[in-house]
Amino acid sequence: MTTTLRTLLCLCMAWLALAVHAQDLKNVRGQVVDRDSKYPITGANVYVIGTDPPIGAQTDSTGYFTLAGVPLGRVSIRVSYIGYKDGGANDILVIAGKENQLTIELEEKVSELKEVQVTDKVSKGAAKNEFATVSARSFDVEQTSRFSGSRNDPARMASNFAGVSGANDARNDIIIRGNSPMGLLWRLDGIDIPSPNHFASFGSTGGPVSMLNNNTLARSDFFTSAFPAEYGNATSGVFDLKMRNGNKDKYEFLGQIGFNGIELGAEGPFEKKKSKASWLINYRYSTLGFFKLLGANFGTGTATPEYQDLSFKVNVPTKKAGTFSLFGLGGLSSIDLVGSNADLKNTNNLYGNENQNIYNRVRTGIVGFSHTYFITPRSFFRWTIAASHQRQIANIDTINIVDRSIITAYDRVTLRQNKYSTHLMYSNKLDARNTLVAGLISNVYDVRFSDSLSVYGHFYPLKYGTGFSDLLEAYLTWQHKFGDRLVLNAGAHAQYFTLSNNAMAEPRLGLKYQINERQYLSLGYGLHSGIQPLPTYYNYDTSAASNGKPTNLHMGFTRSNHVVLGYDLVFFKDFHLKTEAYFQYLDNVPVEQQSSSFSMLNAGAAFNTPNNTFLVNKGIGRNYGLELTMEKFFSKGYYFLVTASLFDSRYRGSDGVWRNTAFNGHYVVNTLGGYEYRFGGKKGVKRHVIAVDGKFTVAGGRYYTPIDVVQSQQQGHEVDIDAQAFSLEYPIYYRLDLKISYRISLRQVTHEFSFDVQNVTNHRNVFIKLYDSRTNSLVTQYQQGLFPLPQYRILF
């Protein structure tokens, strides 16, 4: 065996040595468009900074350009055009096996008079959406793979941003400024979608493993407050994802194995010459079973999670009829958490219960079609239609605590939702100062919900209902530039939900003022509202009061008022300081009619949606806080990001008592950094790269409700002390992650190896405290311990 390994190692080293003579120059392609109208800009000058001889090109009649002979490594690109502010892209990674396909937006000058200069230093990390004023930033595929601990997951990557709490190793829920994760909106290519996560419970927005494939995503936006008027049905934030187009000029392939799965990808042009049409497809299958053989503990006991997903996009631009796109994302996941096979000496199974057998099956799929057509160079419309499907089947059996061979059926869950969506958007850039965008959105829900609990051998419904409902939305946004320093974003959003016969009107307002070349002030306000998780409308009560019907069909929108004040400072080169203060007031929150601590603001703290009945929109809540971001964007081989959030999140239920929400950790501090060292190659080209990245997170513990041990022992199940709801706090959460990676670019191939070690110190962060009916005692379950994540990727 040793001889064989040595032979293989020698062959690999010989092959790498031969590859030293690889080509060191690649092409960088892209398109330049107007930031407001999105219309291609013809004749723009594009060049690579600091090359000798100079490398440059001009955009063609459709705005496309090709920079030929760009050296491997990181390069910066500048774009200029008469009447527009200069733009570009910094520190683009040029590697073998993968061509860059850039989209660069230029902003038209309002005045030719002397103006404050705007540089790329200010726009780095700024949201792609031009109507974003506060609490917004963009991210790209490289960030999701660069940050240690992110697992190539956009949601876990976003937990590093100010205002976001990610102190939960079990799921990637997006908890923004103390809000429930159910207040988040997921959007993909203009369509609102269900939770894009494997093993996601119905109505939630997170899950243990993301279905999103970071290799297929383009630059996207993430909002944490006071978002633009085009977004509705959200009270905390928005993840606006864009799927990238495939390479329109050549075929490319990808292979990857890591935590998220064994992955294969391909993309390329259609055969027709001079066509700019392209396709892209990626398939992924779970590798957790393989990692489990290595002894990694996923907190699932003896269970092995299984999942697979597929994502694709076809993009067909035409000369006269506009651009047509077909896109899709789908996933299957299943896990059997068999408590009867559990090791009773190990109670640290994050997803299971030693006294239950849980058989869970989830499937989610989205497919969409869009058509974009330019009426004039300053106006266009985009029509998108889509269908999505989500189904969860869960069978739960209880295990006799005396004779564990006796297993009894306990809970039967079948939740199914089909959604048919359409989004019509019209944009008109009236002039250099004014842009109008208007749109209509319809989401038709076709649901069948059934959740029944066994009591003495007879099943009683917890949720039951079928039918159709429609969430109708309309929005209008106006941007006015008073000059090159002051920008106003004003708009309104309206929505109507047919199931509860409830309507809502929501004003939005944002102001951004550039003090000088390096400083900004921004102010944003928005009234935002959202419907409740659909299964909760169909909560069932078997008493005579319900008349055999779902009890919550009348629930209205939860409302959320956001006010944000921000300050941005750019200093030195590539350094950015940002601070925001905010206040949020929530009302129309569903609570119980009788006096209790329950509030829908705490929904999402558990794995399922609440079963409470006869809810009324009389609860309130408030969140306020201060956030700081100190960032050095990647340049000269290194970067760092420090975010600090101080906040307070409280609510009031029907008992009139102000309490901490389940998500009130009071503070979160993230410190990230990384360094790239390049070596090898010839003529100054460094084809070998070693990178080291690290992350340290410290966060306040979340609040929980104490358990009445005596009552629990007498009744044989957990009994909480409702009068003391969310009065106790878990210990401080902290985690250190380290990652080392190596990349080599050969002739037509790039190999990437990485080893990401999460929770390096093996610190035992508390996950939950609960009552164990088998031992008649309280037990503490802990989160993920030391967790190594190897990954290999090949691009060719």
PDB file of N, CA, C and O in Angstrom, residues 197-223:
ATOM      1  N   ASN A 197     -33.549  25.750   1.343  1.00  0.00           N
ATOM      2  CA  ASN A 197     -32.685  24.979   2.231  1.00  0.00           C
ATOM      3  C   ASN A 197     -33.187  23.550   2.353  1.00  0.00           C
ATOM      4  O   ASN A 197     -34.402  23.294   2.353  1.00  0.00           O
ATOM      5  N   HIS A 198     -32.249  22.619   2.449  1.00  0.00           N
ATOM      6  CA  HIS A 198     -32.608  21.237   2.709  1.00  0.00           C
ATOM      7  C   HIS A 198     -33.084  21.080   4.147  1.00  0.00           C
ATOM      8  O   HIS A 198     -32.609  21.781   5.054  1.00  0.00           O
ATOM      9  N   PHE A 199     -34.002  20.165   4.359  1.00  0.00           N
ATOM     10  CA  PHE A 199     -34.555  19.849   5.686  1.00  0.00           C
ATOM     11  C   PHE A 199     -35.266  21.046   6.316  1.00  0.00           C
ATOM     12  O   PHE A 199     -35.433  21.101   7.535  1.00  0.00           O
ATOM     13  N   ALA A 200     -35.675  22.007   5.494  1.00  0.00           N
ATOM     14  CA  ALA A 200     -36.343  23.195   6.032  1.00  0.00           C
ATOM     15  C   ALA A 200     -37.750  22.834   6.484  1.00  0.00           C
ATOM     16  O   ALA A 200     -38.504  22.201   5.744  1.00  0.00           O
ATOM     17  N   SER A 201     -38.108  23.215   7.702  1.00  0.00           N
ATOM     18  CA  SER A 201     -39.475  23.006   8.161  1.00  0.00           C
ATOM     19  C   SER A 201     -40.401  23.993   7.463  1.00  0.00           C
ATOM     20  O   SER A 201     -39.987  25.075   7.045  1.00  0.00           O
ATOM     21  N   PHE A 202     -41.672  23.637   7.339  1.00  0.00           N
ATOM     22  CA  PHE A 202     -42.614  24.443   6.571  1.00  0.00           C
ATOM     23  C   PHE A 202     -42.839  25.787   7.257  1.00  0.00           C
ATOM     24  O   PHE A 202     -43.066  25.846   8.459  1.00  0.00           O
ATOM     25  N   GLY A 203     -42.776  26.835   6.459  1.00  0.00           N
ATOM     26  CA  GLY A 203     -42.975  28.176   6.990  1.00  0.00           C
ATOM     27  C   GLY A 203     -41.708  28.828   7.487  1.00  0.00           C
ATOM     28  O   GLY A 203     -41.681  30.018   7.780  1.00  0.00           O
ATOM     29  N   SER A 204     -40.600  28.072   7.592  1.00  0.00           N
ATOM     30  CA  SER A 204     -39.340  28.643   8.057  1.00  0.00           C
ATOM     31  C   SER A 204     -38.588  29.261   6.895  1.00  0.00           C
ATOM     32  O   SER A 204     -38.966  29.114   5.733  1.00  0.00           O
ATOM     33  N   THR A 205     -37.492  29.950   7.194  1.00  0.00           N
ATOM     34  CA  THR A 205     -36.658  30.540   6.146  1.00  0.00           C
ATOM     35  C   THR A 205     -35.240  29.997   6.161  1.00  0.00           C
ATOM     36  O   THR A 205     -34.404  30.419   5.378  1.00  0.00           O
ATOM     37  N   GLY A 206     -34.949  29.055   7.071  1.00  0.00           N
ATOM     38  CA  GLY A 206     -33.600  28.499   7.172  1.00  0.00           C
ATOM     39  C   GLY A 206     -33.634  26.988   7.193  1.00  0.00           C
ATOM     40  O   GLY A 206     -34.682  26.353   7.113  1.00  0.00           O
ATOM     41  N   GLY A 207     -32.448  26.405   7.310  1.00  0.00           N
ATOM     42  CA  GLY A 207     -32.318  24.961   7.360  1.00  0.00           C
ATOM     43  C   GLY A 207     -30.881  24.576   7.641  1.00  0.00           C
ATOM     44  O   GLY A 207     -29.978  25.419   7.628  1.00  0.00           O
ATOM     45  N   PRO A 208     -30.606  23.289   7.887  1.00  0.00           N
ATOM     46  CA  PRO A 208     -29.240  22.854   8.197  1.00  0.00           C
ATOM     47  C   PRO A 208     -28.268  22.997   7.020  1.00  0.00           C
ATOM     48  O   PRO A 208     -27.106  23.310   7.216  1.00  0.00           O
ATOM     49  N   VAL A 209     -28.752  22.752   5.786  1.00  0.00           N
ATOM     50  CA  VAL A 209     -27.886  22.765   4.602  1.00  0.00           C
ATOM     51  C   VAL A 209     -28.572  23.571   3.509  1.00  0.00           C
ATOM     52  O   VAL A 209     -29.748  23.367   3.215  1.00  0.00           O
ATOM     53  N   SER A 210     -27.831  24.479   2.882  1.00  0.00           N
ATOM     54  CA  SER A 210     -28.407  25.315   1.830  1.00  0.00           C
ATOM     55  C   SER A 210     -28.588  24.533   0.534  1.00  0.00           C
ATOM     56  O   SER A 210     -27.761  23.708   0.157  1.00  0.00           O
ATOM     57  N   MET A 211     -29.693  24.802  -0.149  1.00  0.00           N
ATOM     58  CA  MET A 211     -29.922  24.276  -1.488  1.00  0.00           C
ATOM     59  C   MET A 211     -29.260  25.158  -2.537  1.00  0.00           C
ATOM     60  O   MET A 211     -29.059  24.740  -3.677  1.00  0.00           O
ATOM     61  N   LEU A 212     -28.936  26.379  -2.156  1.00  0.00           N
ATOM     62  CA  LEU A 212     -28.325  27.321  -3.098  1.00  0.00           C
ATOM     63  C   LEU A 212     -26.907  26.882  -3.416  1.00  0.00           C
ATOM     64  O   LEU A 212     -26.149  26.484  -2.540  1.00  0.00           O
ATOM     65  N   ASN A 213     -26.549  26.975  -4.664  1.00  0.00           N
ATOM     66  CA  ASN A 213     -25.216  26.603  -5.114  1.00  0.00           C
ATOM     67  C   ASN A 213     -24.442  27.879  -5.416  1.00  0.00           C
ATOM     68  O   ASN A 213     -24.767  28.601  -6.357  1.00  0.00           O
ATOM     69  N   ASN A 214     -23.431  28.169  -4.605  1.00  0.00           N
ATOM     70  CA  ASN A 214     -22.721  29.438  -4.787  1.00  0.00           C
ATOM     71  C   ASN A 214     -21.996  29.513  -6.120  1.00  0.00           C
ATOM     72  O   ASN A 214     -21.679  30.607  -6.602  1.00  0.00           O
ATOM     73  N   ASN A 215     -21.750  28.374  -6.767  1.00  0.00           N
ATOM     74  CA  ASN A 215     -21.093  28.389  -8.076  1.00  0.00           C
ATOM     75  C   ASN A 215     -22.006  28.909  -9.184  1.00  0.00           C
ATOM     76  O   ASN A 215     -21.532  29.202 -10.283  1.00  0.00           O
ATOM     77  N   THR A 216     -23.302  29.002  -8.913  1.00  0.00           N
ATOM     78  CA  THR A 216     -24.242  29.464  -9.940  1.00  0.00           C
ATOM     79  C   THR A 216     -24.774  30.865  -9.673  1.00  0.00           C
ATOM     80  O   THR A 216     -25.577  31.371 -10.458  1.00  0.00           O
ATOM     81  N   LEU A 217     -24.364  31.491  -8.576  1.00  0.00           N
ATOM     82  CA  LEU A 217     -24.910  32.803  -8.223  1.00  0.00           C
ATOM     83  C   LEU A 217     -24.075  33.942  -8.786  1.00  0.00           C
ATOM     84  O   LEU A 217     -22.847  33.867  -8.851  1.00  0.00           O
ATOM     85  N   ALA A 218     -24.761  35.009  -9.180  1.00  0.00           N
ATOM     86  CA  ALA A 218     -24.115  36.252  -9.569  1.00  0.00           C
ATOM     87  C   ALA A 218     -24.084  37.177  -8.358  1.00  0.00           C
ATOM     88  O   ALA A 218     -24.521  36.812  -7.261  1.00  0.00           O
ATOM     89  N   ARG A 219     -23.545  38.372  -8.539  1.00  0.00           N
ATOM     90  CA  ARG A 219     -23.550  39.357  -7.459  1.00  0.00           C
ATOM     91  C   ARG A 219     -24.988  39.625  -7.025  1.00  0.00           C
ATOM     92  O   ARG A 219     -25.856  39.898  -7.858  1.00  0.00           O
ATOM     93  N   SER A 220     -25.250  39.533  -5.736  1.00  0.00           N
ATOM     94  CA  SER A 220     -26.605  39.634  -5.204  1.00  0.00           C
ATOM     95  C   SER A 220     -26.633  40.606  -4.037  1.00  0.00           C
ATOM     96  O   SER A 220     -25.592  41.034  -3.536  1.00  0.00           O
ATOM     97  N   ASP A 221     -27.855  40.928  -3.583  1.00  0.00           N
ATOM     98  CA  ASP A 221     -28.039  41.930  -2.529  1.00  0.00           C
ATOM     99  C   ASP A 221     -28.627  41.308  -1.272  1.00  0.00           C
ATOM    100  O   ASP A 221     -29.409  40.347  -1.330  1.00  0.00           O
ATOM    101  N   PHE A 222     -28.278  41.928  -0.133  1.00  0.00           N
ATOM    102  CA  PHE A 222     -28.811  41.531   1.164  1.00  0.00           C
ATOM    103  C   PHE A 222     -29.212  42.796   1.916  1.00  0.00           C
ATOM    104  O   PHE A 222     -28.408  43.712   2.080  1.00  0.00           O
ATOM    105  N   PHE A 223     -30.476  42.861   2.366  1.00  0.00           N
ATOM    106  CA  PHE A 223     -31.024  44.036   3.045  1.00  0.00           C
ATOM    107  C   PHE A 223     -31.408  43.660   4.473  1.00  0.00           C
ATOM    108  O   PHE A 223     -31.982  42.592   4.712  1.00  0.00           O
TER     109      PHE A 223
END
